[in-house]
Amino acid sequence: MTVMDRRSFTALVGATAAAATVLPVSASSAAPAASRSRGRGRRSLPTPYVVGHRGASGYRPEHTLASYTLAAHMGADFIEPDLVITKDGVLVCRHEPEISGTTDVSERPDFAARRTTKTLDGVATTGWFVEDFTLAELRTLRAVERLPQVRQENTIYDGLWQVPTFEEVLKLRKQLSLDLGREIGVYPETKHPTYFREIGLPLEERLVPLVQRYGLNNKNAAIRIQSFELTNLLMMRSKMKVKAPLVFLTSASGTPYADDRTYAELLSPAGLRTYADQIDGLGPDWSQVIARNSDGTLGAETALVKNAHAVGLEVCPYTVRAENQFLPTDYRIGADPNDYGRVMDLLHRLYDAGIDGIFSDNPDVAVVARDTWRG
Ligand code: G3P
Ligand code: CA
């Protein structure tokens, strides 16, 4: 796909999505009544709801205010900041503590000496770490596109924008809600919570007061707090008295860090029953909802949605991306891994599976797919 093709496609689906967003809440909430009672905070949410993954990261460098703003304008119901923390204890939006993949820090001679190797959740990791920078220092850096070989168009924005704080995102969410005439939710994820707690910078102690201060600590608020570690979600619920909806992120394999049960055990019907009453939803890899065959083609639906719904949990899988290389092999169009494939069809299959929400780097596409899926 040429740059012009990609821009035209983006403009087209963006315009369609923008038209859809002017519908009043009541008209855009044609969800089946049964799904309304699942989880918390479902009042007035379209089903499936659309989460702008790291903003509209298919079109802008991820985790920038520009990316979040575009996602909301494209029709996303939520914007998704991943949260890490600075040396002076400020929550900021990056996908990981190591920031050389998404900022220009490696080009800054004044920070060259901060390059180091640390053990992150048991994995030796080399680079520049957010917790070694004060907020003032971090603000001198600029965001860059994570996938320049895949999303070359996005590199025109390299160097323009700062790393946002979580508080800025909370303010932006409020302003976008006013501007667009519909409530834009926020879907923050605590990244590596045990790691940050062990180095004396616990994320939750900063997160919960902000959620409270911005009026989002109630079960119907336009927020979901997510984590790949179940233990910090349960701690926030029991010890920190968090009322806001909580979503446990899961992987197709492995064990949550600092846990003794595997994701598979935690997602079994018996495993789900041990914590379902304390949280509100699951965020699985989408391949845990519809399996992929060994040849990379799309396989059969799993029992995960049914099992989660049976214990009152909503299901919002991650992450649908439009490019061929991220799609099942039988959903690709042509041989270029960076061209767009049959992403609409994949979204329709996931919507058919009964999911309650979807994370996408292309929120405009997920919104159009929802409109066409509803017929
Ligand atoms: O939070 C949902 C999804 O974002 C989880 O994956 O690695 O993109 O944060 P990741
Ligand atoms: Ca995330």
Coordinates of C-alpha atoms and ligand atoms in Angstrom, one line a residue:
M1 CA 0.0 0.0 0.0
T2 CA 1.4 3.4 -1.0
V3 CA 1.5 6.3 1.4
M4 CA -1.3 7.9 -0.6
D5 CA -3.4 4.7 -0.5
R6 CA -2.9 4.5 3.3
R7 CA -3.8 8.2 3.8
S8 CA -6.9 7.9 1.7
F9 CA -8.0 4.8 3.5
T10 CA -7.4 6.4 6.8
A11 CA -9.3 9.5 5.8
L12 CA -12.2 7.5 4.5
V13 CA -12.8 5.3 7.5
G14 CA -12.0 8.2 9.8
A15 CA -14.7 10.3 8.2
T16 CA -17.2 7.4 8.5
A17 CA -16.2 6.9 12.2
A18 CA -16.5 10.6 12.9
A19 CA -20.0 10.5 11.5
A20 CA -20.9 7.6 13.7
T21 CA -19.7 9.4 16.8
V22 CA -22.2 12.3 16.5
L23 CA -25.0 9.8 17.3
P24 CA -26.6 10.5 20.7
V25 CA -25.6 7.9 23.3
S26 CA -29.0 6.3 23.2
A27 CA -28.8 5.7 19.5
S28 CA -25.3 4.3 19.6
S29 CA -26.0 1.9 22.4
A30 CA -28.0 -0.8 20.7
A31 CA -26.4 -3.5 22.8
P32 CA -28.3 -6.6 23.8
A33 CA -29.9 -6.1 27.3
A34 CA -28.2 -9.2 28.7
S35 CA -24.7 -7.8 28.1
R36 CA -25.5 -4.6 30.1
S37 CA -25.5 -6.4 33.4
R38 CA -22.1 -7.9 33.0
G39 CA -19.1 -6.3 34.7
R40 CA -19.3 -2.7 36.0
G41 CA -19.5 0.7 34.3
R42 CA -21.4 -0.5 31.3
R43 CA -24.1 2.2 31.4
S44 CA -24.3 3.9 28.1
L45 CA -21.4 2.0 26.5
P46 CA -21.7 0.7 23.0
T47 CA -21.2 -3.0 22.7
P48 CA -18.6 -4.0 21.7
Y49 CA -16.8 -0.9 22.9
V50 CA -13.6 0.2 21.2
V51 CA -10.4 1.0 23.0
G52 CA -7.8 3.1 21.1
H53 CA -4.7 1.0 21.8
R54 CA -1.9 3.4 22.9
G55 CA -4.2 6.0 21.3
A56 CA -4.5 5.6 17.6
S57 CA -1.1 4.0 17.3
G58 CA -1.7 2.8 13.8
Y59 CA -1.5 6.4 12.7
R60 CA 0.6 8.4 15.2
P61 CA 3.6 7.6 17.5
E62 CA 2.0 5.7 20.5
H63 CA 1.3 7.2 23.9
T64 CA 1.2 10.9 22.8
L65 CA -1.6 13.3 23.4
A66 CA -1.9 13.5 19.6
S67 CA -2.4 9.7 19.4
Y68 CA -5.1 9.7 22.2
T69 CA -6.9 12.7 20.6
L70 CA -7.0 11.1 17.2
A71 CA -8.4 7.9 18.7
A72 CA -11.3 9.7 20.3
H73 CA -12.0 11.7 17.2
M74 CA -12.0 8.4 15.2
G75 CA -14.8 7.1 17.5
A76 CA -12.9 5.2 20.2
D77 CA -14.9 4.8 23.4
F78 CA -11.8 4.6 25.5
I79 CA -8.2 5.7 25.2
E80 CA -5.5 3.5 26.6
P81 CA -2.4 4.8 28.5
D82 CA 0.2 2.3 29.7
L83 CA 1.7 3.6 32.9
V84 CA 5.2 3.7 34.2
I85 CA 6.8 6.1 36.7
T86 CA 9.6 8.7 36.8
K87 CA 12.4 9.0 39.4
D88 CA 10.4 11.7 41.2
G89 CA 7.3 9.6 41.3
V90 CA 5.1 10.9 38.4
L91 CA 3.0 8.5 36.4
V92 CA 3.8 8.8 32.7
C93 CA 2.6 7.0 29.6
R94 CA 5.0 4.5 28.0
H95 CA 4.6 0.9 27.2
E96 CA 7.7 -0.2 29.1
P97 CA 10.2 1.3 31.5
E98 CA 12.9 1.1 28.8
I99 CA 12.3 4.1 26.6
S100 CA 14.8 4.0 23.7
G101 CA 12.2 2.4 21.3
T102 CA 9.7 5.2 21.6
T103 CA 11.7 8.3 22.4
D104 CA 14.8 10.0 21.0
V105 CA 16.8 9.4 24.2
S106 CA 19.5 7.4 22.4
E107 CA 20.4 10.5 20.3
R108 CA 20.9 12.6 23.4
P109 CA 24.7 12.8 24.3
D110 CA 23.8 14.4 27.7
F111 CA 22.0 11.2 28.7
A112 CA 24.4 8.7 27.1
A113 CA 25.8 7.7 30.6
R114 CA 22.4 6.6 31.7
R115 CA 22.4 3.6 29.4
T116 CA 22.4 0.6 31.6
T117 CA 21.3 -3.0 32.0
K118 CA 18.7 -4.1 34.5
T119 CA 16.7 -7.2 35.2
L120 CA 13.1 -6.5 34.3
D121 CA 10.7 -9.3 35.5
G122 CA 13.6 -11.7 35.3
V123 CA 14.8 -10.6 31.9
A124 CA 18.1 -8.7 31.4
T125 CA 17.2 -5.5 29.5
T126 CA 19.6 -2.8 28.3
G127 CA 18.8 0.8 27.5
W128 CA 17.5 3.9 29.2
F129 CA 14.9 3.5 32.0
V130 CA 12.2 5.9 32.9
E131 CA 12.8 5.6 36.6
D132 CA 16.3 7.1 36.1
F133 CA 14.8 10.3 34.8
T134 CA 13.0 13.1 36.6
L135 CA 9.9 14.4 34.9
A136 CA 11.7 17.5 33.9
E137 CA 14.4 15.5 32.2
L138 CA 11.9 13.2 30.5
R139 CA 10.1 16.2 29.2
T140 CA 13.1 17.2 27.2
L141 CA 12.8 14.0 25.1
R142 CA 10.5 13.6 22.2
A143 CA 8.4 10.6 21.1
V144 CA 9.2 8.6 18.0
E145 CA 7.4 5.9 16.1
R146 CA 8.0 2.4 17.5
L147 CA 7.6 0.6 14.2
P148 CA 9.2 2.8 11.6
Q149 CA 9.6 -0.1 9.2
V150 CA 6.0 -1.0 9.4
R151 CA 4.4 2.4 9.8
Q152 CA 6.7 4.6 7.8
E153 CA 4.0 7.3 7.4
N154 CA 4.0 7.8 11.2
T155 CA 7.7 8.8 11.3
I156 CA 6.8 12.3 9.9
Y157 CA 5.6 13.0 13.5
D158 CA 8.9 11.9 15.1
G159 CA 10.3 14.6 17.4
L160 CA 7.1 16.6 17.7
W161 CA 5.6 15.5 21.0
Q162 CA 6.5 14.9 24.6
V163 CA 5.9 11.9 26.9
P164 CA 2.5 12.7 28.6
T165 CA 1.8 12.4 32.2
F166 CA -1.2 10.3 33.3
E167 CA -2.7 13.4 34.8
E168 CA -2.6 15.1 31.4
V169 CA -4.5 12.2 29.9
L170 CA -7.2 12.5 32.6
K171 CA -7.6 16.2 31.7
L172 CA -7.5 15.4 28.0
R173 CA -10.2 12.8 28.5
K174 CA -12.4 15.3 30.2
Q175 CA -11.9 17.9 27.4
L176 CA -12.4 15.4 24.6
S177 CA -15.7 14.3 26.2
L178 CA -16.9 18.0 26.2
D179 CA -15.6 18.6 22.6
L180 CA -17.2 15.4 21.2
G181 CA -20.4 15.4 23.2
R182 CA -19.9 11.8 24.5
E183 CA -18.0 10.4 27.4
I184 CA -14.5 9.3 26.4
G185 CA -13.3 6.7 28.9
V186 CA -9.7 5.9 30.0
Y187 CA -8.2 2.4 30.2
P188 CA -4.9 2.7 32.2
E189 CA -2.6 -0.3 32.5
T190 CA -0.1 -0.6 35.3
K191 CA 3.1 -1.9 33.6
H192 CA 5.4 -4.2 35.7
P193 CA 3.8 -3.3 39.0
T194 CA 6.0 -5.7 41.1
Y195 CA 9.1 -4.4 39.5
F196 CA 8.3 -0.8 40.3
R197 CA 7.2 -1.6 43.8
E198 CA 10.5 -3.4 44.4
I199 CA 12.5 -0.4 43.4
G200 CA 10.5 1.9 45.7
L201 CA 8.2 3.5 43.1
P202 CA 4.9 1.7 43.5
L203 CA 2.5 2.7 40.7
E204 CA -0.7 2.1 42.6
E205 CA 0.0 4.7 45.3
R206 CA 0.1 7.4 42.6
L207 CA -2.7 5.9 40.4
V208 CA -5.4 5.5 42.9
P209 CA -5.4 9.1 44.3
L210 CA -5.5 10.4 40.7
V211 CA -8.4 8.2 39.8
Q212 CA -10.1 9.4 43.0
R213 CA -9.3 13.1 42.4
Y214 CA -10.7 13.0 38.8
G215 CA -14.0 11.5 40.0
L216 CA -13.4 8.0 38.4
N217 CA -13.3 5.8 41.5
N218 CA -16.8 4.3 41.2
K219 CA -18.2 1.2 39.5
N220 CA -20.0 3.1 36.7
A221 CA -17.1 5.5 35.9
A222 CA -15.7 5.6 32.4
I223 CA -12.5 3.8 33.4
R224 CA -11.0 0.3 33.4
I225 CA -7.8 -0.3 35.3
Q226 CA -5.8 -3.2 33.8
S227 CA -2.8 -5.3 34.7
F228 CA -1.1 -8.5 33.6
E229 CA -0.5 -9.2 37.3
L230 CA -3.7 -10.3 39.1
T231 CA -2.1 -9.7 42.5
N232 CA -1.9 -5.9 42.2
L233 CA -5.5 -5.7 41.0
L234 CA -6.7 -7.7 44.0
M235 CA -4.5 -5.5 46.3
M236 CA -6.1 -2.3 44.9
R237 CA -9.6 -3.8 45.4
S238 CA -9.0 -5.1 48.9
K239 CA -6.5 -2.8 50.5
M240 CA -6.9 0.4 48.6
K241 CA -10.7 0.1 48.3
V242 CA -10.7 0.8 44.6
K243 CA -14.3 0.8 43.3
A244 CA -13.4 1.4 39.6
P245 CA -13.7 -1.6 37.3
L246 CA -10.6 -3.8 37.2
V247 CA -9.5 -5.9 34.2
F248 CA -7.0 -8.8 34.3
L249 CA -4.9 -9.0 31.2
T250 CA -3.9 -12.5 30.2
S251 CA -1.4 -14.2 27.8
A252 CA -1.8 -17.3 25.8
S253 CA 1.0 -18.9 27.8
G254 CA 3.2 -18.4 30.9
T255 CA 2.5 -17.2 34.4
P256 CA 1.8 -13.7 35.7
Y257 CA 5.0 -12.3 37.3
A258 CA 5.1 -12.9 41.0
D259 CA 2.2 -15.4 40.8
D260 CA 2.2 -19.2 41.3
R261 CA -0.7 -20.0 39.0
T262 CA -0.3 -20.0 35.2
Y263 CA -2.6 -17.9 33.0
A264 CA -4.2 -21.2 31.8
E265 CA -5.0 -22.2 35.3
L266 CA -6.3 -18.7 36.1
L267 CA -8.6 -18.9 33.1
S268 CA -10.0 -22.3 33.7
P269 CA -13.6 -22.3 35.0
A270 CA -12.4 -23.3 38.4
G271 CA -9.6 -20.7 38.3
L272 CA -12.0 -17.9 37.3
R273 CA -14.2 -18.6 40.2
T274 CA -11.4 -17.9 42.7
Y275 CA -11.3 -14.2 41.8
A276 CA -14.2 -13.3 39.6
D277 CA -16.1 -11.6 42.3
Q278 CA -13.2 -9.2 43.0
I279 CA -12.6 -7.9 39.4
D280 CA -14.8 -6.9 36.5
G281 CA -13.2 -8.2 33.3
L282 CA -10.6 -10.0 31.3
G283 CA -8.3 -8.7 28.6
P284 CA -7.0 -11.8 26.8
D285 CA -4.9 -12.0 23.7
W286 CA -7.5 -12.2 20.9
S287 CA -6.1 -15.6 19.9
Q288 CA -7.4 -16.9 23.3
V289 CA -10.9 -16.0 22.0
I290 CA -10.5 -17.5 18.5
A291 CA -7.5 -19.8 18.3
R292 CA -5.0 -19.7 15.5
N293 CA -4.1 -22.9 13.7
S294 CA -0.5 -24.2 13.5
D295 CA -0.3 -22.8 10.0
G296 CA -1.3 -19.4 11.1
T297 CA -4.9 -19.5 9.8
L298 CA -7.8 -18.6 12.0
G299 CA -9.1 -21.5 14.0
A300 CA -12.1 -22.2 16.2
E301 CA -13.7 -20.2 19.0
T302 CA -12.6 -21.1 22.4
A303 CA -14.8 -21.3 25.5
L304 CA -13.2 -18.3 27.1
V305 CA -16.0 -15.7 26.4
K306 CA -18.7 -18.2 27.6
N307 CA -16.7 -19.1 30.7
A308 CA -16.0 -15.4 31.6
H309 CA -19.6 -14.4 31.0
A310 CA -20.7 -17.2 33.2
V311 CA -19.0 -15.6 36.2
G312 CA -20.0 -12.1 35.3
L313 CA -16.8 -10.9 33.7
E314 CA -16.6 -8.8 30.5
V315 CA -14.1 -9.7 27.9
C316 CA -12.0 -7.2 25.9
P317 CA -9.3 -8.8 23.9
Y318 CA -6.1 -7.1 22.6
T319 CA -4.9 -6.2 19.9
V320 CA -6.3 -6.0 16.4
R321 CA -4.0 -4.4 13.9
A322 CA -4.7 -3.8 10.2
E323 CA -1.4 -4.8 8.7
N324 CA -1.1 -8.3 7.1
Q325 CA 1.8 -9.3 9.4
F326 CA -0.5 -9.1 12.4
L327 CA -3.4 -11.0 10.8
P328 CA -4.1 -14.7 10.4
T329 CA -2.5 -15.9 7.2
D330 CA -5.9 -16.5 5.6
Y331 CA -6.9 -12.9 6.4
R332 CA -4.0 -11.3 4.5
I333 CA -4.3 -9.4 1.2
G334 CA -1.2 -9.7 -1.1
A335 CA 2.4 -10.4 -0.1
D336 CA 3.4 -7.1 1.5
P337 CA 3.5 -7.6 5.3
N338 CA 2.8 -3.9 5.8
D339 CA -0.3 -3.7 3.6
Y340 CA -3.7 -3.9 5.1
G341 CA -5.5 -7.2 5.1
R342 CA -9.0 -8.4 5.9
V343 CA -9.1 -6.8 9.3
M344 CA -12.8 -6.0 9.1
D345 CA -13.6 -9.7 8.7
L346 CA -11.4 -10.6 11.6
L347 CA -13.2 -8.0 13.8
H348 CA -16.6 -9.3 12.7
R349 CA -15.5 -12.8 13.7
L350 CA -14.4 -11.5 17.1
Y351 CA -17.7 -9.5 17.5
D352 CA -19.6 -12.7 16.6
A353 CA -17.8 -14.5 19.4
G354 CA -19.6 -12.2 21.9
I355 CA -16.7 -10.0 23.1
D356 CA -17.6 -6.9 25.1
G357 CA -14.8 -4.6 23.8
I358 CA -11.8 -4.6 21.6
F359 CA -8.3 -3.0 21.7
S360 CA -7.2 -1.8 18.3
D361 CA -4.3 0.3 16.9
N362 CA -6.9 1.3 14.3
P363 CA -9.9 2.4 16.3
D364 CA -11.6 3.9 13.2
V365 CA -11.6 0.5 11.6
A366 CA -13.0 -1.2 14.7
V367 CA -15.8 1.4 14.9
V368 CA -16.7 1.0 11.2
A369 CA -16.5 -2.8 11.6
R370 CA -18.9 -2.5 14.6
D371 CA -21.4 -0.4 12.5
T372 CA -21.3 -2.9 9.6
W373 CA -21.5 -5.9 12.0
R374 CA -24.7 -4.4 13.4
G375 CA -26.0 -4.2 9.9
Ligands
G3P1 O1 -3.6 -3.6 27.6 C1 -4.1 -4.4 26.5 C2 -2.9 -4.6 25.7 O2 -2.4 -3.3 25.5 C3 -1.9 -5.4 26.4 O3 -0.8 -5.5 25.6 O4 1.6 -5.1 25.6 O5 0.1 -3.7 24.2 O6 0.2 -3.4 26.6 P1 0.3 -4.4 25.5
CA2 CA -1.7 -1.9 27.3

